[in-house]
Amino acid sequence: PGKGGQPPVTPKAATASPTGKGAGAGGHEKAAAKGADPAAAAREQLQTALDALHRAELTGEPEAFDAAERALNAAKAPLKGTAHEGDLSQALARLPVARQAAADRRLNAEAAALLAAAKQHSDRKEPNIARLHCRELLARFPASAVAAEAKAMLQALDAPPSIPKEK
């Protein structure tokens, strides 16, 4: 409270907009300007959709790609016939490529984790568990980057132990 039990006085500059019409009026001016310029609204919608696509590319999450696809498709009508229609087309073309690349990264990461587990079990002298991991890797990810290494490891694990020759 202010002096004498009265509420404190708020400085006028804190409540006024640059136009001097008060805090609420500035927001309405922006909304009115936005409605008056459909091209600006379309650009903003495109930017939002591109941001969603970028977020999806960074996270690699399927849900993020779905959200980006919805946002890009929603921007089609407002951008039709504008200078930004080409940007939208490029983003729509990039979407399936980015989605597939994210899926490939996930699969390669899973395959690499199986190979790492197989190596750990092999190092711990647990060949049966190492074999299981190698077989699972080869069954689930036969075309992965680490499949050849898993196959070689499995062959080494299945090879009969070498007995040193006596002299």
JSON list of C-alpha atoms in Angstrom, two decimals:
[
{"chain": "A", "resi": 1, "resn": "PRO", "atom": "CA", "xyz": [0.00, 0.00, 0.00]},
{"chain": "A", "resi": 2, "resn": "GLY", "atom": "CA", "xyz": [0.95, 3.62, -0.59]},
{"chain": "A", "resi": 3, "resn": "LYS", "atom": "CA", "xyz": [0.94, 6.46, 1.92]},
{"chain": "A", "resi": 4, "resn": "GLY", "atom": "CA", "xyz": [-2.09, 6.68, 4.21]},
{"chain": "A", "resi": 5, "resn": "GLY", "atom": "CA", "xyz": [-3.34, 3.15, 3.31]},
{"chain": "A", "resi": 6, "resn": "GLN", "atom": "CA", "xyz": [-4.06, 4.02, -0.34]},
{"chain": "A", "resi": 7, "resn": "PRO", "atom": "CA", "xyz": [-2.96, 1.75, -3.19]},
{"chain": "A", "resi": 8, "resn": "PRO", "atom": "CA", "xyz": [0.42, 2.55, -4.74]},
{"chain": "A", "resi": 9, "resn": "VAL", "atom": "CA", "xyz": [0.49, 4.76, -7.78]},
{"chain": "A", "resi": 10, "resn": "THR", "atom": "CA", "xyz": [1.61, 3.06, -10.98]},
{"chain": "A", "resi": 11, "resn": "PRO", "atom": "CA", "xyz": [3.73, 5.16, -13.31]},
{"chain": "A", "resi": 12, "resn": "LYS", "atom": "CA", "xyz": [1.80, 6.17, -16.44]},
{"chain": "A", "resi": 13, "resn": "ALA", "atom": "CA", "xyz": [4.58, 4.96, -18.77]},
{"chain": "A", "resi": 14, "resn": "ALA", "atom": "CA", "xyz": [4.16, 1.38, -17.47]},
{"chain": "A", "resi": 15, "resn": "THR", "atom": "CA", "xyz": [0.51, 1.19, -18.51]},
{"chain": "A", "resi": 16, "resn": "ALA", "atom": "CA", "xyz": [0.54, 3.18, -21.72]},
{"chain": "A", "resi": 17, "resn": "SER", "atom": "CA", "xyz": [1.38, 1.85, -25.16]},
{"chain": "A", "resi": 18, "resn": "PRO", "atom": "CA", "xyz": [3.72, 3.81, -27.44]},
{"chain": "A", "resi": 19, "resn": "THR", "atom": "CA", "xyz": [0.63, 5.29, -29.05]},
{"chain": "A", "resi": 20, "resn": "GLY", "atom": "CA", "xyz": [-0.62, 6.51, -25.67]},
{"chain": "A", "resi": 21, "resn": "LYS", "atom": "CA", "xyz": [-3.89, 4.55, -25.90]},
{"chain": "A", "resi": 22, "resn": "GLY", "atom": "CA", "xyz": [-3.26, 2.22, -22.93]},
{"chain": "A", "resi": 23, "resn": "ALA", "atom": "CA", "xyz": [-1.84, -1.29, -22.62]},
{"chain": "A", "resi": 24, "resn": "GLY", "atom": "CA", "xyz": [-4.73, -3.18, -24.19]},
{"chain": "A", "resi": 25, "resn": "ALA", "atom": "CA", "xyz": [-5.01, -1.07, -27.32]},
{"chain": "A", "resi": 26, "resn": "GLY", "atom": "CA", "xyz": [-1.57, -2.01, -28.66]},
{"chain": "A", "resi": 27, "resn": "GLY", "atom": "CA", "xyz": [-2.53, -5.69, -28.88]},
{"chain": "A", "resi": 28, "resn": "HIS", "atom": "CA", "xyz": [-5.71, -4.83, -30.80]},
{"chain": "A", "resi": 29, "resn": "GLU", "atom": "CA", "xyz": [-3.75, -2.68, -33.23]},
{"chain": "A", "resi": 30, "resn": "LYS", "atom": "CA", "xyz": [-1.47, -5.63, -34.00]},
{"chain": "A", "resi": 31, "resn": "ALA", "atom": "CA", "xyz": [-4.44, -7.95, -34.51]},
{"chain": "A", "resi": 32, "resn": "ALA", "atom": "CA", "xyz": [-6.12, -5.44, -36.80]},
{"chain": "A", "resi": 33, "resn": "ALA", "atom": "CA", "xyz": [-2.93, -4.98, -38.81]},
{"chain": "A", "resi": 34, "resn": "LYS", "atom": "CA", "xyz": [-2.53, -8.75, -39.05]},
{"chain": "A", "resi": 35, "resn": "GLY", "atom": "CA", "xyz": [-6.05, -9.15, -40.40]},
{"chain": "A", "resi": 36, "resn": "ALA", "atom": "CA", "xyz": [-5.52, -6.32, -42.86]},
{"chain": "A", "resi": 37, "resn": "ASP", "atom": "CA", "xyz": [-2.43, -7.96, -44.39]},
{"chain": "A", "resi": 38, "resn": "PRO", "atom": "CA", "xyz": [-3.20, -11.55, -45.43]},
{"chain": "A", "resi": 39, "resn": "ALA", "atom": "CA", "xyz": [0.29, -11.87, -46.91]},
{"chain": "A", "resi": 40, "resn": "ALA", "atom": "CA", "xyz": [1.84, -11.20, -43.49]},
{"chain": "A", "resi": 41, "resn": "ALA", "atom": "CA", "xyz": [-0.47, -13.75, -41.89]},
{"chain": "A", "resi": 42, "resn": "ALA", "atom": "CA", "xyz": [0.48, -16.30, -44.56]},
{"chain": "A", "resi": 43, "resn": "ARG", "atom": "CA", "xyz": [4.20, -15.60, -44.01]},
{"chain": "A", "resi": 44, "resn": "GLU", "atom": "CA", "xyz": [3.72, -16.08, -40.29]},
{"chain": "A", "resi": 45, "resn": "GLN", "atom": "CA", "xyz": [1.89, -19.36, -40.88]},
{"chain": "A", "resi": 46, "resn": "LEU", "atom": "CA", "xyz": [4.70, -20.53, -43.17]},
{"chain": "A", "resi": 47, "resn": "GLN", "atom": "CA", "xyz": [7.32, -19.59, -40.58]},
{"chain": "A", "resi": 48, "resn": "THR", "atom": "CA", "xyz": [5.42, -21.52, -37.91]},
{"chain": "A", "resi": 49, "resn": "ALA", "atom": "CA", "xyz": [5.26, -24.57, -40.19]},
{"chain": "A", "resi": 50, "resn": "LEU", "atom": "CA", "xyz": [8.98, -24.29, -41.03]},
{"chain": "A", "resi": 51, "resn": "ASP", "atom": "CA", "xyz": [9.78, -24.04, -37.32]},
{"chain": "A", "resi": 52, "resn": "ALA", "atom": "CA", "xyz": [7.77, -27.22, -36.73]},
{"chain": "A", "resi": 53, "resn": "LEU", "atom": "CA", "xyz": [9.70, -28.99, -39.49]},
{"chain": "A", "resi": 54, "resn": "HIS", "atom": "CA", "xyz": [13.02, -27.83, -38.05]},
{"chain": "A", "resi": 55, "resn": "ARG", "atom": "CA", "xyz": [11.97, -29.05, -34.59]},
{"chain": "A", "resi": 56, "resn": "ALA", "atom": "CA", "xyz": [11.07, -32.43, -36.11]},
{"chain": "A", "resi": 57, "resn": "GLU", "atom": "CA", "xyz": [14.42, -32.67, -37.87]},
{"chain": "A", "resi": 58, "resn": "LEU", "atom": "CA", "xyz": [16.23, -31.91, -34.62]},
{"chain": "A", "resi": 59, "resn": "THR", "atom": "CA", "xyz": [14.29, -34.29, -32.41]},
{"chain": "A", "resi": 60, "resn": "GLY", "atom": "CA", "xyz": [13.63, -37.03, -34.94]},
{"chain": "A", "resi": 61, "resn": "GLU", "atom": "CA", "xyz": [10.38, -37.82, -33.13]},
{"chain": "A", "resi": 62, "resn": "PRO", "atom": "CA", "xyz": [7.56, -39.23, -35.30]},
{"chain": "A", "resi": 63, "resn": "GLU", "atom": "CA", "xyz": [5.01, -37.05, -33.47]},
{"chain": "A", "resi": 64, "resn": "ALA", "atom": "CA", "xyz": [7.04, -33.94, -34.33]},
{"chain": "A", "resi": 65, "resn": "PHE", "atom": "CA", "xyz": [7.04, -34.93, -38.01]},
{"chain": "A", "resi": 66, "resn": "ASP", "atom": "CA", "xyz": [3.27, -35.45, -37.89]},
{"chain": "A", "resi": 67, "resn": "ALA", "atom": "CA", "xyz": [2.81, -31.98, -36.38]},
{"chain": "A", "resi": 68, "resn": "ALA", "atom": "CA", "xyz": [5.10, -30.45, -39.03]},
{"chain": "A", "resi": 69, "resn": "GLU", "atom": "CA", "xyz": [3.16, -32.18, -41.80]},
{"chain": "A", "resi": 70, "resn": "ARG", "atom": "CA", "xyz": [-0.14, -30.85, -40.43]},
{"chain": "A", "resi": 71, "resn": "ALA", "atom": "CA", "xyz": [1.29, -27.33, -40.17]},
{"chain": "A", "resi": 72, "resn": "LEU", "atom": "CA", "xyz": [2.73, -27.43, -43.70]},
{"chain": "A", "resi": 73, "resn": "ASN", "atom": "CA", "xyz": [-0.50, -28.75, -45.19]},
{"chain": "A", "resi": 74, "resn": "ALA", "atom": "CA", "xyz": [-2.50, -26.09, -43.32]},
{"chain": "A", "resi": 75, "resn": "ALA", "atom": "CA", "xyz": [-0.31, -23.42, -44.92]},
{"chain": "A", "resi": 76, "resn": "LYS", "atom": "CA", "xyz": [-1.03, -24.59, -48.49]},
{"chain": "A", "resi": 77, "resn": "ALA", "atom": "CA", "xyz": [-4.23, -22.61, -49.05]},
{"chain": "A", "resi": 78, "resn": "PRO", "atom": "CA", "xyz": [-3.07, -19.29, -47.55]},
{"chain": "A", "resi": 79, "resn": "LEU", "atom": "CA", "xyz": [0.19, -19.43, -49.51]},
{"chain": "A", "resi": 80, "resn": "LYS", "atom": "CA", "xyz": [-1.31, -20.47, -52.85]},
{"chain": "A", "resi": 81, "resn": "GLY", "atom": "CA", "xyz": [-0.27, -17.97, -55.50]},
{"chain": "A", "resi": 82, "resn": "THR", "atom": "CA", "xyz": [2.14, -16.08, -53.23]},
{"chain": "A", "resi": 83, "resn": "ALA", "atom": "CA", "xyz": [5.88, -15.69, -53.48]},
{"chain": "A", "resi": 84, "resn": "HIS", "atom": "CA", "xyz": [6.23, -18.12, -50.56]},
{"chain": "A", "resi": 85, "resn": "GLU", "atom": "CA", "xyz": [4.46, -21.01, -52.28]},
{"chain": "A", "resi": 86, "resn": "GLY", "atom": "CA", "xyz": [7.84, -22.27, -53.53]},
{"chain": "A", "resi": 87, "resn": "ASP", "atom": "CA", "xyz": [9.25, -22.27, -50.00]},
{"chain": "A", "resi": 88, "resn": "LEU", "atom": "CA", "xyz": [6.30, -24.36, -48.88]},
{"chain": "A", "resi": 89, "resn": "SER", "atom": "CA", "xyz": [6.81, -26.80, -51.76]},
{"chain": "A", "resi": 90, "resn": "GLN", "atom": "CA", "xyz": [10.46, -27.21, -50.82]},
{"chain": "A", "resi": 91, "resn": "ALA", "atom": "CA", "xyz": [9.55, -27.85, -47.19]},
{"chain": "A", "resi": 92, "resn": "LEU", "atom": "CA", "xyz": [6.91, -30.40, -48.19]},
{"chain": "A", "resi": 93, "resn": "ALA", "atom": "CA", "xyz": [9.49, -32.17, -50.37]},
{"chain": "A", "resi": 94, "resn": "ARG", "atom": "CA", "xyz": [12.00, -32.13, -47.50]},
{"chain": "A", "resi": 95, "resn": "LEU", "atom": "CA", "xyz": [9.55, -33.66, -45.03]},
{"chain": "A", "resi": 96, "resn": "PRO", "atom": "CA", "xyz": [9.58, -37.33, -46.18]},
{"chain": "A", "resi": 97, "resn": "VAL", "atom": "CA", "xyz": [13.35, -37.28, -46.66]},
{"chain": "A", "resi": 98, "resn": "ALA", "atom": "CA", "xyz": [13.89, -35.92, -43.15]},
{"chain": "A", "resi": 99, "resn": "ARG", "atom": "CA", "xyz": [11.37, -38.39, -41.70]},
{"chain": "A", "resi": 100, "resn": "GLN", "atom": "CA", "xyz": [13.20, -41.32, -43.32]},
{"chain": "A", "resi": 101, "resn": "ALA", "atom": "CA", "xyz": [16.61, -40.03, -42.23]},
{"chain": "A", "resi": 102, "resn": "ALA", "atom": "CA", "xyz": [15.37, -39.81, -38.62]},
{"chain": "A", "resi": 103, "resn": "ALA", "atom": "CA", "xyz": [14.00, -43.35, -38.81]},
{"chain": "A", "resi": 104, "resn": "ASP", "atom": "CA", "xyz": [17.31, -44.60, -40.23]},
{"chain": "A", "resi": 105, "resn": "ARG", "atom": "CA", "xyz": [19.22, -42.88, -37.41]},
{"chain": "A", "resi": 106, "resn": "ARG", "atom": "CA", "xyz": [16.99, -44.56, -34.83]},
{"chain": "A", "resi": 107, "resn": "LEU", "atom": "CA", "xyz": [17.47, -47.99, -36.41]},
{"chain": "A", "resi": 108, "resn": "ASN", "atom": "CA", "xyz": [21.23, -47.56, -36.68]},
{"chain": "A", "resi": 109, "resn": "ALA", "atom": "CA", "xyz": [21.38, -46.47, -33.05]},
{"chain": "A", "resi": 110, "resn": "GLU", "atom": "CA", "xyz": [19.44, -49.57, -31.98]},
{"chain": "A", "resi": 111, "resn": "ALA", "atom": "CA", "xyz": [21.71, -51.81, -34.04]},
{"chain": "A", "resi": 112, "resn": "ALA", "atom": "CA", "xyz": [24.81, -50.15, -32.61]},
{"chain": "A", "resi": 113, "resn": "ALA", "atom": "CA", "xyz": [23.46, -50.65, -29.08]},
{"chain": "A", "resi": 114, "resn": "LEU", "atom": "CA", "xyz": [22.95, -54.37, -29.75]},
{"chain": "A", "resi": 115, "resn": "LEU", "atom": "CA", "xyz": [26.49, -54.67, -31.10]},
{"chain": "A", "resi": 116, "resn": "ALA", "atom": "CA", "xyz": [27.89, -52.84, -28.07]},
{"chain": "A", "resi": 117, "resn": "ALA", "atom": "CA", "xyz": [26.00, -55.20, -25.76]},
{"chain": "A", "resi": 118, "resn": "ALA", "atom": "CA", "xyz": [27.34, -58.20, -27.70]},
{"chain": "A", "resi": 119, "resn": "LYS", "atom": "CA", "xyz": [30.90, -56.88, -27.35]},
{"chain": "A", "resi": 120, "resn": "GLN", "atom": "CA", "xyz": [30.48, -56.33, -23.62]},
{"chain": "A", "resi": 121, "resn": "HIS", "atom": "CA", "xyz": [29.21, -59.86, -23.10]},
{"chain": "A", "resi": 122, "resn": "SER", "atom": "CA", "xyz": [31.99, -61.27, -25.24]},
{"chain": "A", "resi": 123, "resn": "ASP", "atom": "CA", "xyz": [34.57, -59.34, -23.20]},
{"chain": "A", "resi": 124, "resn": "ARG", "atom": "CA", "xyz": [33.01, -60.72, -20.00]},
{"chain": "A", "resi": 125, "resn": "LYS", "atom": "CA", "xyz": [33.43, -64.26, -21.35]},
{"chain": "A", "resi": 126, "resn": "GLU", "atom": "CA", "xyz": [29.66, -64.66, -21.86]},
{"chain": "A", "resi": 127, "resn": "PRO", "atom": "CA", "xyz": [29.62, -65.95, -25.45]},
{"chain": "A", "resi": 128, "resn": "ASN", "atom": "CA", "xyz": [26.06, -67.31, -25.37]},
{"chain": "A", "resi": 129, "resn": "ILE", "atom": "CA", "xyz": [24.60, -63.92, -24.48]},
{"chain": "A", "resi": 130, "resn": "ALA", "atom": "CA", "xyz": [26.88, -62.22, -27.02]},
{"chain": "A", "resi": 131, "resn": "ARG", "atom": "CA", "xyz": [25.60, -64.64, -29.69]},
{"chain": "A", "resi": 132, "resn": "LEU", "atom": "CA", "xyz": [22.00, -63.78, -28.80]},
{"chain": "A", "resi": 133, "resn": "HIS", "atom": "CA", "xyz": [22.67, -60.07, -29.29]},
{"chain": "A", "resi": 134, "resn": "CYS", "atom": "CA", "xyz": [24.45, -60.67, -32.61]},
{"chain": "A", "resi": 135, "resn": "ARG", "atom": "CA", "xyz": [21.63, -62.88, -33.89]},
{"chain": "A", "resi": 136, "resn": "GLU", "atom": "CA", "xyz": [19.00, -60.35, -32.84]},
{"chain": "A", "resi": 137, "resn": "LEU", "atom": "CA", "xyz": [20.94, -57.57, -34.58]},
{"chain": "A", "resi": 138, "resn": "LEU", "atom": "CA", "xyz": [21.20, -59.60, -37.79]},
{"chain": "A", "resi": 139, "resn": "ALA", "atom": "CA", "xyz": [17.52, -60.59, -37.65]},
{"chain": "A", "resi": 140, "resn": "ARG", "atom": "CA", "xyz": [16.17, -57.10, -36.98]},
{"chain": "A", "resi": 141, "resn": "PHE", "atom": "CA", "xyz": [18.73, -54.93, -38.81]},
{"chain": "A", "resi": 142, "resn": "PRO", "atom": "CA", "xyz": [20.33, -56.98, -41.61]},
{"chain": "A", "resi": 143, "resn": "ALA", "atom": "CA", "xyz": [21.10, -53.89, -43.71]},
{"chain": "A", "resi": 144, "resn": "SER", "atom": "CA", "xyz": [22.51, -51.77, -40.89]},
{"chain": "A", "resi": 145, "resn": "ALA", "atom": "CA", "xyz": [25.98, -50.30, -40.92]},
{"chain": "A", "resi": 146, "resn": "VAL", "atom": "CA", "xyz": [27.10, -52.64, -38.13]},
{"chain": "A", "resi": 147, "resn": "ALA", "atom": "CA", "xyz": [25.56, -55.87, -39.48]},
{"chain": "A", "resi": 148, "resn": "ALA", "atom": "CA", "xyz": [28.83, -57.01, -41.07]},
{"chain": "A", "resi": 149, "resn": "GLU", "atom": "CA", "xyz": [30.66, -56.52, -37.79]},
{"chain": "A", "resi": 150, "resn": "ALA", "atom": "CA", "xyz": [27.99, -58.49, -35.93]},
{"chain": "A", "resi": 151, "resn": "LYS", "atom": "CA", "xyz": [28.22, -61.30, -38.49]},
{"chain": "A", "resi": 152, "resn": "ALA", "atom": "CA", "xyz": [32.00, -61.46, -38.12]},
{"chain": "A", "resi": 153, "resn": "MET", "atom": "CA", "xyz": [31.67, -61.48, -34.33]},
{"chain": "A", "resi": 154, "resn": "LEU", "atom": "CA", "xyz": [29.10, -64.28, -34.49]},
{"chain": "A", "resi": 155, "resn": "GLN", "atom": "CA", "xyz": [31.40, -66.33, -36.72]},
{"chain": "A", "resi": 156, "resn": "ALA", "atom": "CA", "xyz": [34.26, -65.78, -34.28]},
{"chain": "A", "resi": 157, "resn": "LEU", "atom": "CA", "xyz": [32.06, -66.80, -31.35]},
{"chain": "A", "resi": 158, "resn": "ASP", "atom": "CA", "xyz": [30.87, -69.93, -33.20]},
{"chain": "A", "resi": 159, "resn": "ALA", "atom": "CA", "xyz": [34.37, -70.95, -34.27]},
{"chain": "A", "resi": 160, "resn": "PRO", "atom": "CA", "xyz": [35.85, -73.79, -32.26]},
{"chain": "A", "resi": 161, "resn": "PRO", "atom": "CA", "xyz": [38.39, -72.61, -29.75]},
{"chain": "A", "resi": 162, "resn": "SER", "atom": "CA", "xyz": [41.91, -72.86, -31.03]},
{"chain": "A", "resi": 163, "resn": "ILE", "atom": "CA", "xyz": [44.07, -75.24, -29.08]},
{"chain": "A", "resi": 164, "resn": "PRO", "atom": "CA", "xyz": [47.70, -74.26, -28.91]},
{"chain": "A", "resi": 165, "resn": "LYS", "atom": "CA", "xyz": [49.97, -76.80, -30.57]},
{"chain": "A", "resi": 166, "resn": "GLU", "atom": "CA", "xyz": [52.50, -78.52, -28.41]},
{"chain": "A", "resi": 167, "resn": "LYS", "atom": "CA", "xyz": [56.13, -78.36, -29.42]}
]
